[in-house]
Short mmCIF file of C-alpha atoms in Angstrom, two decimals:
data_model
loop_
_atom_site.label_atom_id
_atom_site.label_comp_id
_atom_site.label_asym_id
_atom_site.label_seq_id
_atom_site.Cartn_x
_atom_site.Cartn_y
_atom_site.Cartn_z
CA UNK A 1 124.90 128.92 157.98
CA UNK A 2 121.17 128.04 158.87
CA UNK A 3 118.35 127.43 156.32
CA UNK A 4 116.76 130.64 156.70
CA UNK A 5 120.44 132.61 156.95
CA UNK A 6 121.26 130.93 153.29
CA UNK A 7 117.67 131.85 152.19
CA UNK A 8 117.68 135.62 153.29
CA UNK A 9 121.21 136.27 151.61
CA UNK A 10 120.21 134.63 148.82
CA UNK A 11 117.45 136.72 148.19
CA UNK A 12 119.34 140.08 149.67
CA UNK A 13 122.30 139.19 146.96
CA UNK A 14 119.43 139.04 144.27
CA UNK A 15 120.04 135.47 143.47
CA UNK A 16 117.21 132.67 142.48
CA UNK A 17 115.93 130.55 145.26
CA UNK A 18 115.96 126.57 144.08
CA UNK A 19 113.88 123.73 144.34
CA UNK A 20 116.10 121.94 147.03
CA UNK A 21 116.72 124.69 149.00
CA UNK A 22 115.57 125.89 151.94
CA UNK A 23 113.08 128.17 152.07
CA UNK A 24 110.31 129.28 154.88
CA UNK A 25 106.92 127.74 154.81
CA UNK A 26 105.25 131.05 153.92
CA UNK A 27 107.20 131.48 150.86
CA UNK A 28 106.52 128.13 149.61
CA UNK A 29 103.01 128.29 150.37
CA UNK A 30 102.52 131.68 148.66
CA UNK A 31 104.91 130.53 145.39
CA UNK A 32 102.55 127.24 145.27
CA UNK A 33 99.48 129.84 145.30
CA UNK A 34 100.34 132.09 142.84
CA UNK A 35 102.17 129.70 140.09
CA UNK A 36 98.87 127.13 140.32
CA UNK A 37 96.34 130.53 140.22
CA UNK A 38 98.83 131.51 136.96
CA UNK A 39 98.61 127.82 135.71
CA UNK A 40 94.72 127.78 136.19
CA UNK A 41 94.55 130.97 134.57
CA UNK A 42 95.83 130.00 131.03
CA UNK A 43 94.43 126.66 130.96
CA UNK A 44 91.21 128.20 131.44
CA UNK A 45 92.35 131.22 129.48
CA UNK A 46 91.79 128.11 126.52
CA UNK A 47 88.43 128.66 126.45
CA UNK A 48 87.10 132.28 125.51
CA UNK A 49 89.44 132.30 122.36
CA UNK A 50 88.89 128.26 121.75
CA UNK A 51 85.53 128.78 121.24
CA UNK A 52 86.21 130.80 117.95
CA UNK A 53 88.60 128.50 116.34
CA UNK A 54 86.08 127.09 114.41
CA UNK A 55 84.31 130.67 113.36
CA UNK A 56 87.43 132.07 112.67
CA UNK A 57 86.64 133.85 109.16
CA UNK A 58 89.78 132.03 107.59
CA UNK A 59 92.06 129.40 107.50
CA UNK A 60 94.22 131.90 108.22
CA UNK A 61 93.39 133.01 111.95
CA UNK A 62 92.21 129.79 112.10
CA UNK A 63 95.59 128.61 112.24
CA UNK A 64 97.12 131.54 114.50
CA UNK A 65 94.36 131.32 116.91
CA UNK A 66 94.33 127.19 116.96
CA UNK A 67 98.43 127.52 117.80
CA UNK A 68 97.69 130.82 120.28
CA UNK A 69 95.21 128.42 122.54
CA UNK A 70 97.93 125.89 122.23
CA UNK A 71 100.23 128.45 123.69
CA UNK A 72 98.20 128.61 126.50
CA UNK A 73 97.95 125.08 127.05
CA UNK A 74 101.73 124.74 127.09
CA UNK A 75 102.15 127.76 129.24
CA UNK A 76 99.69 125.60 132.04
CA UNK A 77 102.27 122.79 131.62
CA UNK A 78 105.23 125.15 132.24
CA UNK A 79 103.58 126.31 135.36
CA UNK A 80 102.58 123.33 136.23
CA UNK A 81 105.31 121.49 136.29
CA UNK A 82 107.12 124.95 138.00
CA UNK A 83 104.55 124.17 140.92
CA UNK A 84 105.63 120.58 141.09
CA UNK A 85 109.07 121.64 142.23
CA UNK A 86 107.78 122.84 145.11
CA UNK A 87 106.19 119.68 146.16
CA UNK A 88 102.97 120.52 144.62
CA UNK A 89 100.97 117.47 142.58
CA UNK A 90 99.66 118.30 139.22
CA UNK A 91 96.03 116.39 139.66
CA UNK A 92 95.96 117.67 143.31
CA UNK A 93 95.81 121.09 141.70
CA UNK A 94 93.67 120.32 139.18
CA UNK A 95 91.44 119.06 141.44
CA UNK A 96 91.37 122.12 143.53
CA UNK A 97 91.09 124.06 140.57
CA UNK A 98 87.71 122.35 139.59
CA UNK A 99 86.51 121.99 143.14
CA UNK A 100 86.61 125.91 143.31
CA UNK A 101 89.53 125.54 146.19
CA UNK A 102 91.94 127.75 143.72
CA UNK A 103 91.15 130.62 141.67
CA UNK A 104 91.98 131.39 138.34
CA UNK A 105 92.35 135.28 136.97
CA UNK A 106 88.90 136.70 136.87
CA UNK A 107 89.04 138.03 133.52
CA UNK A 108 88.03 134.84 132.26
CA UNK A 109 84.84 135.02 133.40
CA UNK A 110 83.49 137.44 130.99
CA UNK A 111 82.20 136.18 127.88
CA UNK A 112 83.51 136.69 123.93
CA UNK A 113 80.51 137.54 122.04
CA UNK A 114 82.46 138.47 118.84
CA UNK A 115 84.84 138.08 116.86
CA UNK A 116 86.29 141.40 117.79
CA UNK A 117 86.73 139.72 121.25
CA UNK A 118 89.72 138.07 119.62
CA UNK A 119 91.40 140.26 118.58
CA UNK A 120 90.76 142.66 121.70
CA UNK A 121 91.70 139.96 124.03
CA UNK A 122 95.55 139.29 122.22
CA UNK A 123 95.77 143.36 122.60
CA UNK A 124 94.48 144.47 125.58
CA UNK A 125 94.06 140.81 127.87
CA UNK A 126 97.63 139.39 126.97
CA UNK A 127 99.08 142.96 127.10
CA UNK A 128 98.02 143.22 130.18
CA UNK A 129 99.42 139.98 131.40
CA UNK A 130 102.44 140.64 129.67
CA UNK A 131 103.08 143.77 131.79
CA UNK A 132 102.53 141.66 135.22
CA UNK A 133 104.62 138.84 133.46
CA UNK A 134 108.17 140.65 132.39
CA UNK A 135 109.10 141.45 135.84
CA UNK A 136 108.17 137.44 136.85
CA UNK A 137 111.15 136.90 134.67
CA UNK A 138 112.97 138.39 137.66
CA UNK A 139 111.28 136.39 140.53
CA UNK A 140 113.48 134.94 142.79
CA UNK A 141 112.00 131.18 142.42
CA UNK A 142 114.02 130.22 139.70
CA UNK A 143 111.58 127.84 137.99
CA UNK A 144 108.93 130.32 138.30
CA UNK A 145 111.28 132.98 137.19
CA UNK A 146 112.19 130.40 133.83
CA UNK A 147 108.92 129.61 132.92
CA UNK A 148 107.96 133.12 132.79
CA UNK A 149 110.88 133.91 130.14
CA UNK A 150 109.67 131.05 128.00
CA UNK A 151 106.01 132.34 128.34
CA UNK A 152 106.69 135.73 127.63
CA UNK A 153 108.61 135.32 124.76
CA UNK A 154 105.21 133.42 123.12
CA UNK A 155 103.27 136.05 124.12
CA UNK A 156 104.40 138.34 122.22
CA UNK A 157 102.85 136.66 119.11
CA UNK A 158 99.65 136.65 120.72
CA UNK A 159 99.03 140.22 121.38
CA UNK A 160 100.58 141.56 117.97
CA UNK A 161 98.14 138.71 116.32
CA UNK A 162 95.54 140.38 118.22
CA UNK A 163 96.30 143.89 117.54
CA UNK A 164 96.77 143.28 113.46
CA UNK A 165 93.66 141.34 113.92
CA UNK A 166 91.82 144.29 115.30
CA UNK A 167 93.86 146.72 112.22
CA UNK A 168 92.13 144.42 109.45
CA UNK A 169 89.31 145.18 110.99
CA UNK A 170 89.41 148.98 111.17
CA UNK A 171 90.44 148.80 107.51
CA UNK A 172 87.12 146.59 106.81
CA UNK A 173 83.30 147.87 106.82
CA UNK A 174 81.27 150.14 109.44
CA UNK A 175 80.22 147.08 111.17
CA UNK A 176 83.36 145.74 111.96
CA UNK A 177 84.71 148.79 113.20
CA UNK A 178 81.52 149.41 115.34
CA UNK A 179 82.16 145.48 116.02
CA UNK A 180 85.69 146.44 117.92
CA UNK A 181 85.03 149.24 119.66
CA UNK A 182 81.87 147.35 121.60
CA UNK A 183 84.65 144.71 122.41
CA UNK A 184 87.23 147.50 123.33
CA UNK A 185 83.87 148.98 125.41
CA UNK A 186 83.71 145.63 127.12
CA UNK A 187 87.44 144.71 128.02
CA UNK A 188 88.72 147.63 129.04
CA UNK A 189 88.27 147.91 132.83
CA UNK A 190 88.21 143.90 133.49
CA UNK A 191 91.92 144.31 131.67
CA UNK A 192 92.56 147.05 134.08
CA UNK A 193 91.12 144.70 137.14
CA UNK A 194 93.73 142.28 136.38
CA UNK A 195 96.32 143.95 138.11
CA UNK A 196 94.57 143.20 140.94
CA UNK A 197 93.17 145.36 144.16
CA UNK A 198 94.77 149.07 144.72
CA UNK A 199 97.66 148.69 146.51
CA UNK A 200 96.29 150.11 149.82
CA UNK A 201 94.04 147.21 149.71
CA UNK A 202 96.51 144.32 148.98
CA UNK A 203 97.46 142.95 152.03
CA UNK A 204 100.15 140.25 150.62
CA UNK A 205 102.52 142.64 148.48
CA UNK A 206 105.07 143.92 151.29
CA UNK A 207 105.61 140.39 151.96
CA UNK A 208 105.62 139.30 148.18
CA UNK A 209 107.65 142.63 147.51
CA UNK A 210 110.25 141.84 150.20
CA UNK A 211 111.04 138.02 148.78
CA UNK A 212 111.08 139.31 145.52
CA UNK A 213 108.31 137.16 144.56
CA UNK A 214 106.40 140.62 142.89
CA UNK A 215 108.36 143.74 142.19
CA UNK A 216 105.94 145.97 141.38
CA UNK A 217 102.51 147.07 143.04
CA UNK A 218 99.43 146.31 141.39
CA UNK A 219 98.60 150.21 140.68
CA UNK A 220 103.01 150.73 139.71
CA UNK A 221 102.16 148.13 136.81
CA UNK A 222 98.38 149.08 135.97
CA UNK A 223 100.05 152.78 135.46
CA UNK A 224 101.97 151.40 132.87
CA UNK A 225 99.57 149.33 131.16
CA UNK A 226 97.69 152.58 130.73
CA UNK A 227 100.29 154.52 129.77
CA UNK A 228 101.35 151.85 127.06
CA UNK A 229 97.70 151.22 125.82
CA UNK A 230 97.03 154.75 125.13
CA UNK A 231 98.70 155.91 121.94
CA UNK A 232 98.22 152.19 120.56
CA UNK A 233 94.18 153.13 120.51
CA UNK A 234 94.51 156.44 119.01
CA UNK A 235 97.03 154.10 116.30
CA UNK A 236 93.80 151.71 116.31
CA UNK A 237 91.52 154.47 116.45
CA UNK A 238 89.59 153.18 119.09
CA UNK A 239 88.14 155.23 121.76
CA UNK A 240 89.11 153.55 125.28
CA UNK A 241 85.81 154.02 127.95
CA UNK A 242 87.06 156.58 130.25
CA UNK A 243 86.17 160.54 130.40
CA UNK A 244 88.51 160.74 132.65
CA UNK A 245 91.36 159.33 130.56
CA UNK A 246 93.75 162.35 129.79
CA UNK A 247 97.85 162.94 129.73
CA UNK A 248 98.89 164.71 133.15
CA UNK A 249 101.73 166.20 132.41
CA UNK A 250 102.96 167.07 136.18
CA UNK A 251 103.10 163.25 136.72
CA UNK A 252 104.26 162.17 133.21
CA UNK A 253 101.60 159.54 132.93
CA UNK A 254 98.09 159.13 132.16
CA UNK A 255 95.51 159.84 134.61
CA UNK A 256 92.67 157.67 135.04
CA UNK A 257 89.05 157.14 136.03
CA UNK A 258 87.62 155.39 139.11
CA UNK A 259 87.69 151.51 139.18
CA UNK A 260 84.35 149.59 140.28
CA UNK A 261 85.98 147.11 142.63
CA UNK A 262 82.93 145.74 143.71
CA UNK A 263 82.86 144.29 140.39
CA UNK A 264 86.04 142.35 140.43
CA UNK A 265 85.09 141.08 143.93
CA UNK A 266 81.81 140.23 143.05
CA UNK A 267 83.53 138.38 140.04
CA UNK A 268 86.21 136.73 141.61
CA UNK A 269 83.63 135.72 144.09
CA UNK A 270 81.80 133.62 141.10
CA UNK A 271 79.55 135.83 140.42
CA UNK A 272 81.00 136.68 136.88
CA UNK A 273 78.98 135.85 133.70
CA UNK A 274 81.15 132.83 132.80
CA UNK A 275 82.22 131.42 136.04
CA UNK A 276 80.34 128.52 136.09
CA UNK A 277 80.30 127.38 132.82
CA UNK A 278 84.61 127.70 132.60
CA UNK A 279 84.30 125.98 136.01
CA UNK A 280 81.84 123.03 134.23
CA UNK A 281 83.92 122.97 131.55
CA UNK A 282 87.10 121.77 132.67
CA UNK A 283 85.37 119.49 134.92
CA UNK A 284 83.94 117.74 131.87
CA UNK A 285 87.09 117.72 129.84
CA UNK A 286 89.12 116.31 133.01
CA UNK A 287 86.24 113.46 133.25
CA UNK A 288 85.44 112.68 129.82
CA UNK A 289 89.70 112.38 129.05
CA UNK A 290 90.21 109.95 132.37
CA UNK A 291 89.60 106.47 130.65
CA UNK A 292 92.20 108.15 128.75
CA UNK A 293 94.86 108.64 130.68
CA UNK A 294 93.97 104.91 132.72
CA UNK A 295 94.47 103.42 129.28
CA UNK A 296 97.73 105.07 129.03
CA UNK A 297 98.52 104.32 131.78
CA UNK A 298 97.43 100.55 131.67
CA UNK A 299 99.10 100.09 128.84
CA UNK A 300 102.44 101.73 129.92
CA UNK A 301 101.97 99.10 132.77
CA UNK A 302 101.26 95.80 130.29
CA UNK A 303 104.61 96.68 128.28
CA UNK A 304 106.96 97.13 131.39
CA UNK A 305 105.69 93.50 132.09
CA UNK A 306 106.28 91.89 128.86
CA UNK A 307 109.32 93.71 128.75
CA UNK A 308 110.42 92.24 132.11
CA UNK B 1 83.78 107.54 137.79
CA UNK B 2 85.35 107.30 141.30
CA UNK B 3 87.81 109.17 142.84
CA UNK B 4 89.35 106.20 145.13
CA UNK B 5 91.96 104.96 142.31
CA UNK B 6 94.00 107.49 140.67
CA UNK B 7 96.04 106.80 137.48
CA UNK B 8 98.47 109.57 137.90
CA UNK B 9 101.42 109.41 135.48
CA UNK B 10 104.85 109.66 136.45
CA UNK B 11 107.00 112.90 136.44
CA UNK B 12 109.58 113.05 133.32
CA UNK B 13 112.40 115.39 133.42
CA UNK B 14 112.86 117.50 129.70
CA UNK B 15 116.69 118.16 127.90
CA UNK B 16 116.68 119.59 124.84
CA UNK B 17 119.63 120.17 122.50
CA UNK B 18 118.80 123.25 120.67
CA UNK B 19 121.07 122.74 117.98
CA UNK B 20 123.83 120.51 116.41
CA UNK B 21 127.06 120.89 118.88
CA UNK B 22 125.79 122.40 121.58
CA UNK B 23 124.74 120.03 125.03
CA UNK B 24 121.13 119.16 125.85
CA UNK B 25 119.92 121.06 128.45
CA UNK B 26 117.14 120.98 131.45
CA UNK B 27 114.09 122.83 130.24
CA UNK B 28 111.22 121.63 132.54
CA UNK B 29 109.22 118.65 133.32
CA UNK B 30 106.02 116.55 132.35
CA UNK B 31 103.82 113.77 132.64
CA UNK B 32 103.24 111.25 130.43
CA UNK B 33 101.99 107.21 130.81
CA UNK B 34 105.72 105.77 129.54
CA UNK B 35 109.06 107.08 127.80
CA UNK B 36 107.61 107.56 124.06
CA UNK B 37 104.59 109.63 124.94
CA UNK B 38 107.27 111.42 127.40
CA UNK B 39 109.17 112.35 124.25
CA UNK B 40 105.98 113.44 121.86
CA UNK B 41 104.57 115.61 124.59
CA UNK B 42 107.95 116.90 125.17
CA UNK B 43 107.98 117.51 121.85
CA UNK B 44 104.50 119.39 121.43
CA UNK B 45 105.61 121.27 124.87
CA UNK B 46 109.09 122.53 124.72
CA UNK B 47 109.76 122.82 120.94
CA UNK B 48 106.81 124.80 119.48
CA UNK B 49 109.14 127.33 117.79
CA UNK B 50 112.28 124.98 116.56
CA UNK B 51 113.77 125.12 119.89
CA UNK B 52 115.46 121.57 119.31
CA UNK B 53 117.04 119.35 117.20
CA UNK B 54 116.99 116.26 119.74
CA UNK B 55 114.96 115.55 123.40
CA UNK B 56 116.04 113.31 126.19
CA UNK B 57 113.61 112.30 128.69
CA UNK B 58 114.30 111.09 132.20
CA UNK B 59 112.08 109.59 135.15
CA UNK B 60 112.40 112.66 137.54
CA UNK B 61 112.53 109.52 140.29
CA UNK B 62 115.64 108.23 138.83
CA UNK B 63 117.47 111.64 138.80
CA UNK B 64 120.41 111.31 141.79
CA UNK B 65 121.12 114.76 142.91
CA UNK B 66 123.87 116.54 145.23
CA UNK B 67 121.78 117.50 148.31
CA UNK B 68 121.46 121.52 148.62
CA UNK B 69 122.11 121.30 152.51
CA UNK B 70 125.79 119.88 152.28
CA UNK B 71 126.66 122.20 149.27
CA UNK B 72 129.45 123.94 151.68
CA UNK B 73 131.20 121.00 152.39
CA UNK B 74 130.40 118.98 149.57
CA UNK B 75 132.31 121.60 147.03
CA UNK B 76 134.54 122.54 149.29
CA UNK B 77 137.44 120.59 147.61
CA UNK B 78 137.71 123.06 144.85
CA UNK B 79 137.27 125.84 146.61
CA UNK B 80 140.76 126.62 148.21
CA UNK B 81 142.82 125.44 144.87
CA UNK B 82 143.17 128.68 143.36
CA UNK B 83 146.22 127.00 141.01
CA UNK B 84 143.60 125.43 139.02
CA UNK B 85 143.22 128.79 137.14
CA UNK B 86 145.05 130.08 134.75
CA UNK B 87 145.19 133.75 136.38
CA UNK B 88 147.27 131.96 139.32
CA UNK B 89 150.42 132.61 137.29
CA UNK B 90 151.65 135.77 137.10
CA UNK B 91 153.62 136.00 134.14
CA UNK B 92 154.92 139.34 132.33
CA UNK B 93 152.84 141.33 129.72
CA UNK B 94 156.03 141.36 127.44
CA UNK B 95 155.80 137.36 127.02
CA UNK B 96 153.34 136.81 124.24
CA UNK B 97 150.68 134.26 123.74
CA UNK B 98 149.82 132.82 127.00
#
């Protein structure tokens, strides 16, 4: 049997595609794509949240959120080193990550003005992801398809931290409640732009659908987010942004208002708020950390010797 | 800094034993300068939520694989010695305990 005969039955028999194996050019090069864009994402997912660690009102959620960002930095490394497998070199992507040659989810690129941003991000930002994620658990690149189960079994701790965070405080003063539903005001669409353009308009998911790379569209899983994230805000007693938000009960789901577009292109195009500072960022934290990975690495070098 | 010499540290392969009697098993990989900082990071990445009891930690470049090409032929030895299993023997439902 050829390469690409053992690849397509693989994939018609629903089995996992390996490192080794063979697989057509266009598959790795779109696996490589979308596992470094994930990996990207949750390293510089670090830095909305990590900039309230040390305002956190308590040692409390300063704990949670100090191990939530460390969740995301060990989610990077899982993806990462998924990438790798494929032939892909961690610094390489780096690299391309800070030389603006790979993109990283958009939704990062809006600010967290409050504390309330916490809290909303856990819920709404990491609910969201988790509805893209669970079916990644299924992908047919089995490292890929691994990491994912270890990721989304972590983030299910960070949206329920999120969502009690927001319930303390609904139970707390006028302010505070005023305090989440500006943040809810904020996050809602950019949560609902992270499933990514309408499907009419998403030129890669046949292919992606047909390796079993994605198995749902972008609008199949933004339906459910929706239909999820409605009773939890009438639990939070939150009003979510949309007027045109209301059950339809012909389709059994919640209909939902018009999407600007032009605002996640414009965004993804680096024209968010935050672009450029994430983007500086990680630039400055991969320079100012290289003399110390060279000492590491010198010294790694100087005991192999005397060992020798 | 320049970007002519890179310091890139090698790939380590990850098994973890999640608990006493049970084998360590592949989880993923990493990079770290040397063996020790293989096993801390290892340690900070794959058992956040007592996942493990004990870590090994491999250079991936010293891992010697079956190639995936001559899996056919390579595992074909087993493949036609069906009275290797136990369900070979057909023995009668009134016999018990076997």
């Amino acid at each position: 049997m050829s390469g690409e005969q053992a690849f397509t039955a693989t994939i018609e028999k629903d089995q996992r595609i390996e490192p080794r194996d063979w697989m057509p050019d266009g598959y790795r090069a779109t696996m490589i794509r979308q596992i470094a864009q994930h990996a990207h994402s949750e390293i510089i997912g670090m830095q909305p949240e990590g900039a309230w660690i040390t305002r956190a009102p308590s040692l409390r959620r300063k704990a949670i959120l100090l191990a939530k960002v460390q969740d995301e930095a060990g989610h990077g490394l899982y993806l990462y080193s998924a990438a790798e497998t494929l032939g892909a070199d961690r610094g390489d992507l780096t690299r391309r990550l800070i030389e603006g040659r790979q993109k990283y989810s958009s939704i990062f690129n809006y600010p967290t003005l409050t504390f309330a941003d916490v809290g909303v991000i856990g819920w709404l930002v990491d609910g969201a992801a988790i509805c893209n994620q669970v079916p990644l658990c299924r992908s047919s690149y089995g490292p890929y398809a691994r990491a994912m189960i270890r990721i989304c079994k972590e983030e299910s701790f960070h949206q329920r931290q999120g969502y009690e965070l927001l319930m303390t405080m609904m139970r707390g003063t006028e302010a505070q409640r005023e305090m989440v539903q500006d943040a809810v005001n904020r996050w809602w669409w950019p949560s609902l732009m992270m499933f990514g353009p309408p499907d009419g308009d998403s030129p890669n998911t046949a292919r992606s659908m047909a390796w079993k790379i994605k198995r749902h569209t972008n609008d199949e899983l933004r339906q459910r987010f929706v239909d999820m994230s409605v009773p939890q805000a009438d639990a939070l007693g939150v009003r979510l942004p949309d007027d045109d938000l209301r059950w339809n009960a012909d389709r059994g789901h919640y209909d939902f208002g018009a999407i600007d577009w032009s605002e996640l292109k414009r965004v993804i195009a680096g024209d968010g708020p935050m672009n450029a500072e994430r983007i500086a960022h990680r630039r400055r934290a991969d320079e100012d950390g290289a003399w110390v990975r060279e000492a590491a690495a010198a010294h790694a070098a100087k005991t192999r010797e005397v060992r020798a | 800094m320049s970007g002519e010499v890179r310091h890139e540290w090698p790939l380590f392969e990850v098994f973890v034993r999640a608990k006493r009697g049970l084998n360590h098993v592949h989880v993923g990989s990493l990079r770290a300068a040397d063996h020790e900082m293989a096993v801390h990071h290892a340690r900070d990445l794959y058992t956040r939520r007592n996942e493990g009891v004990s870590i090994w930690v491999v250079r991936s470049d010293d891992v010697v694989a079956s190639g995936p090409d001559e899996k056919d032929a390579f595992f074909a030895p087993s493949g036609d010695k069906v009275y290797r299993h136990p369900t070979y023997y057909a023995i009668p439902d009134s016999v018990p305990h076997i």
